Amino acid sequence: MPRPPFGSAGEHQLQQQLGTAERAARFYDQQVRPCLTPEMRDFIGRQTMVFLATADSHGECDASFRAGPPGFVHVIDDHTLAYPEFRGNGVLASAGNMTENPHLGMLFVDFTHHHVGLHVNGASRLFSDADLRSLHPGLPTDVAPGRDPERWVRLSVEEAYIHCSKYIPHLEPAPRPAGHDAARPKDASYFTGLDTAPGQRSGAGVLRS
């Protein structure tokens, strides 16, 4: 029996064991596409954030997050997306995984209007800004004002499908508070306690061997 065109071997094995194969087949047939539909392209162009899933060559996973102005994830065509990477902490966890294992999962979620999500999965490849622009001159030039991409991630789309709205919360966009919270630790020490804000103890109640 040939393998269905979408989904992993593990998915299909569990569907058979748990009796959901017929229901899953309807979902694959009705909702999953091998490329981006016009509605998907429009949806991506409106989004200001995306969640990323990568894994290294051993299958060790990492989840990350990217944000920017609407359209910062650029739709090149029905089969191709690209998004910019800027200077960060130098760890390059997601990009490093992609050099070992090109599989990339992207999840776009609309929390404010239609409360729906879009999964886009495929094969990634890293490019310098100049190299990708030579291949795709239509890339946006003002992705983040005052910041230049260090590299781009280009995704060759293999499947795209809906994330239903049932458990997506409603969030209202709001500006960041103007003032500085003196009690808030700096980002570099927020979860480590290495350099805490005034009045806080470093590593209180924590022992390390």
C-alpha atoms as one frame of an Amber mdcrd trajectory, in Angstrom:
protein
   0.000   0.000   0.000   1.573   3.319  -1.038   2.311   5.894   1.650  -0.094
   8.854   1.693   1.379  12.038   0.183   1.307  14.001   3.452   2.218  13.221
   7.038   4.995  11.187   8.641   5.251   7.429   9.018   4.677   7.881  12.750
   1.489   9.846  12.130   0.051   7.155   9.916   1.057   4.353  12.284  -0.691
   6.026  15.221  -3.748   6.803  13.097  -4.109   3.115  12.353  -3.613   2.154
  16.000  -6.069   4.734  17.345  -8.673   4.472  14.606  -8.331   8.035  13.261
  -7.000   7.204   9.781 -10.246   8.017   7.979 -10.622  11.360   9.772  -6.953
  12.210   9.131  -7.331  11.306   5.445 -10.140  13.836   5.118  -7.917  16.496
   6.715  -5.011  15.743   4.361  -7.339  15.842   1.366  -9.250  18.985   2.293
  -6.689  21.116   4.155  -3.090  20.206   3.291  -1.507  21.657   0.159   1.926
  21.078  -1.421   2.348  24.796  -2.077   0.938  28.134  -0.942  -2.564  29.073
  -2.030  -3.378  32.759  -2.732  -5.151  32.892   0.634  -2.044  31.554   2.399
   0.169  34.081   0.634  -2.079  36.947   1.726  -2.181  35.608   5.288   1.624
  35.398   5.559   1.944  38.920   4.189  -0.152  40.246   7.106   1.683  38.459
   9.907   4.138  40.103  12.298   5.458  36.955  13.995   6.283  33.330  13.310
   7.294  30.365  15.471  10.103  28.139  14.167  10.870  24.461  14.726  14.245
  22.968  13.808  16.276  19.892  14.748  19.892  18.891  14.363  21.119  15.769
  12.601  20.410  13.681  15.733  16.799  14.878  15.972  17.443  17.152  18.959
  14.775  19.860  18.633  14.738  23.606  19.164  11.845  26.061  19.026  12.328
  29.753  18.327  10.450  32.914  17.425  10.842  35.711  14.891   8.957  38.988
  14.579   8.916  42.044  12.360   6.650  44.363  10.428   3.901  42.809   8.268
   5.522  41.013   5.364   8.901  40.474   7.050   8.455  36.855   5.960   8.529
  37.422   2.228   6.559  35.226  -0.172   8.774  34.792  -3.232   6.343  32.503
  -5.044   3.860  29.693  -4.358   6.697  27.336  -3.434   9.163  29.656  -1.706
   9.401  31.864   1.396  12.301  33.854   2.836  12.872  35.679   6.087  15.826
  37.748   7.347  18.155  36.969  10.239  19.712  39.897  12.111  22.620  40.196
  14.520  21.799  38.406  17.779  23.604  36.652  20.612  25.867  34.752  18.241
  24.570  31.299  19.225  22.777  30.708  15.884  20.796  27.763  17.268  18.143
  27.646  14.548  20.530  28.396  11.693  23.019  25.878  13.060  20.378  23.165
  13.074  19.475  24.005   9.477  23.072  23.438   8.371  22.796  19.870   9.713
  19.138  19.198   8.956  17.338  21.451   6.469  13.821  20.568   7.632  12.079
  23.673   8.982   8.594  24.053  10.429   6.982  27.498  10.565   3.786  28.350
  12.443   2.046  31.680  11.806  -0.755  32.585  14.232  -3.286  35.398  13.965
  -4.135  36.186  17.592  -6.053  39.402  16.941  -8.494  39.127  14.049  -9.414
  35.768  12.538  -7.800  33.591  15.266  -6.375  31.021  12.899  -2.939  29.560
  12.268  -0.944  28.362   9.276   1.715  25.637   9.305   4.332  25.794   6.551
   6.903  22.991   6.402   9.747  22.452   4.006  13.471  22.470   3.315  15.557
  25.473   4.333  18.764  26.956   2.994  20.875  29.832   4.333  21.966  32.695
   2.088  23.906  35.891   2.523  21.893  39.022   1.820  23.790  39.689  -1.414
  23.520  36.113  -2.681  19.770  35.846  -2.133  19.137  39.262  -3.697  21.047
  38.176  -6.772  18.619  35.260  -7.119  15.484  37.136  -6.005  15.826  40.886
  -6.711  12.312  41.500  -5.370  13.306  40.969  -1.737  12.193  43.867   0.494
  14.883  46.392   1.385  13.309  47.873   4.531  12.484  44.755   6.528  13.520
  46.373   9.827  14.325  50.093   9.796  17.925  50.734  10.775  18.905  47.054
  10.665  20.463  45.090   7.836  20.031  41.311   7.546  23.151  39.279   8.202
  21.636  36.391   6.276  18.337  35.059   4.933  16.604  31.725   5.369  14.892
  30.515   2.213  12.255  27.821   2.585  11.192  25.517  -0.218   7.599  24.717
   0.726   6.627  21.049   0.899   3.324  21.288   2.745   1.080  23.979   4.205
  -2.069  23.558   6.273  -4.386  25.234   8.753  -4.071  25.356  12.535  -7.669
  25.579  13.708  -8.927  28.465  15.792 -10.436  26.491  18.695  -7.699  27.145
  21.275  -6.072  30.293  19.870  -6.487  33.065  22.473  -7.497  36.600  21.611
  -4.714  39.123  22.151  -4.993  42.890  21.783  -1.949  44.697  20.316  -0.633
  47.410  22.638   2.450  49.627  22.763   5.197  48.760  25.178   5.143  50.698
  28.451   7.217  53.835  28.128   8.903  53.634  31.537  11.631  51.291  32.734
  10.839  48.799  35.495  13.788  49.077  37.872  12.931  45.743  39.489  13.127
  43.862  36.204  16.407  41.980  35.684  18.315  42.588  32.479  17.705  40.093
  29.694  21.156  38.543  30.104  20.425  37.641  33.727  16.638  37.285  33.669
  16.624  33.498  34.088  20.105  32.957  35.521  20.259  35.298  38.511  23.860
  36.160  37.661  23.273  39.906  37.772  19.999  40.718  39.480  18.045  43.923
  39.837  18.273  45.919  43.072  16.604  44.230  46.042  16.821  40.746  44.518
  19.208  37.982  45.570  21.192  36.087  43.000  20.268  32.399  42.827  18.232
  32.463  46.043  17.235  28.978  47.083  19.186  27.333  44.262  22.108  24.981
  44.789  24.372  23.802  41.993  26.851  20.987  42.277
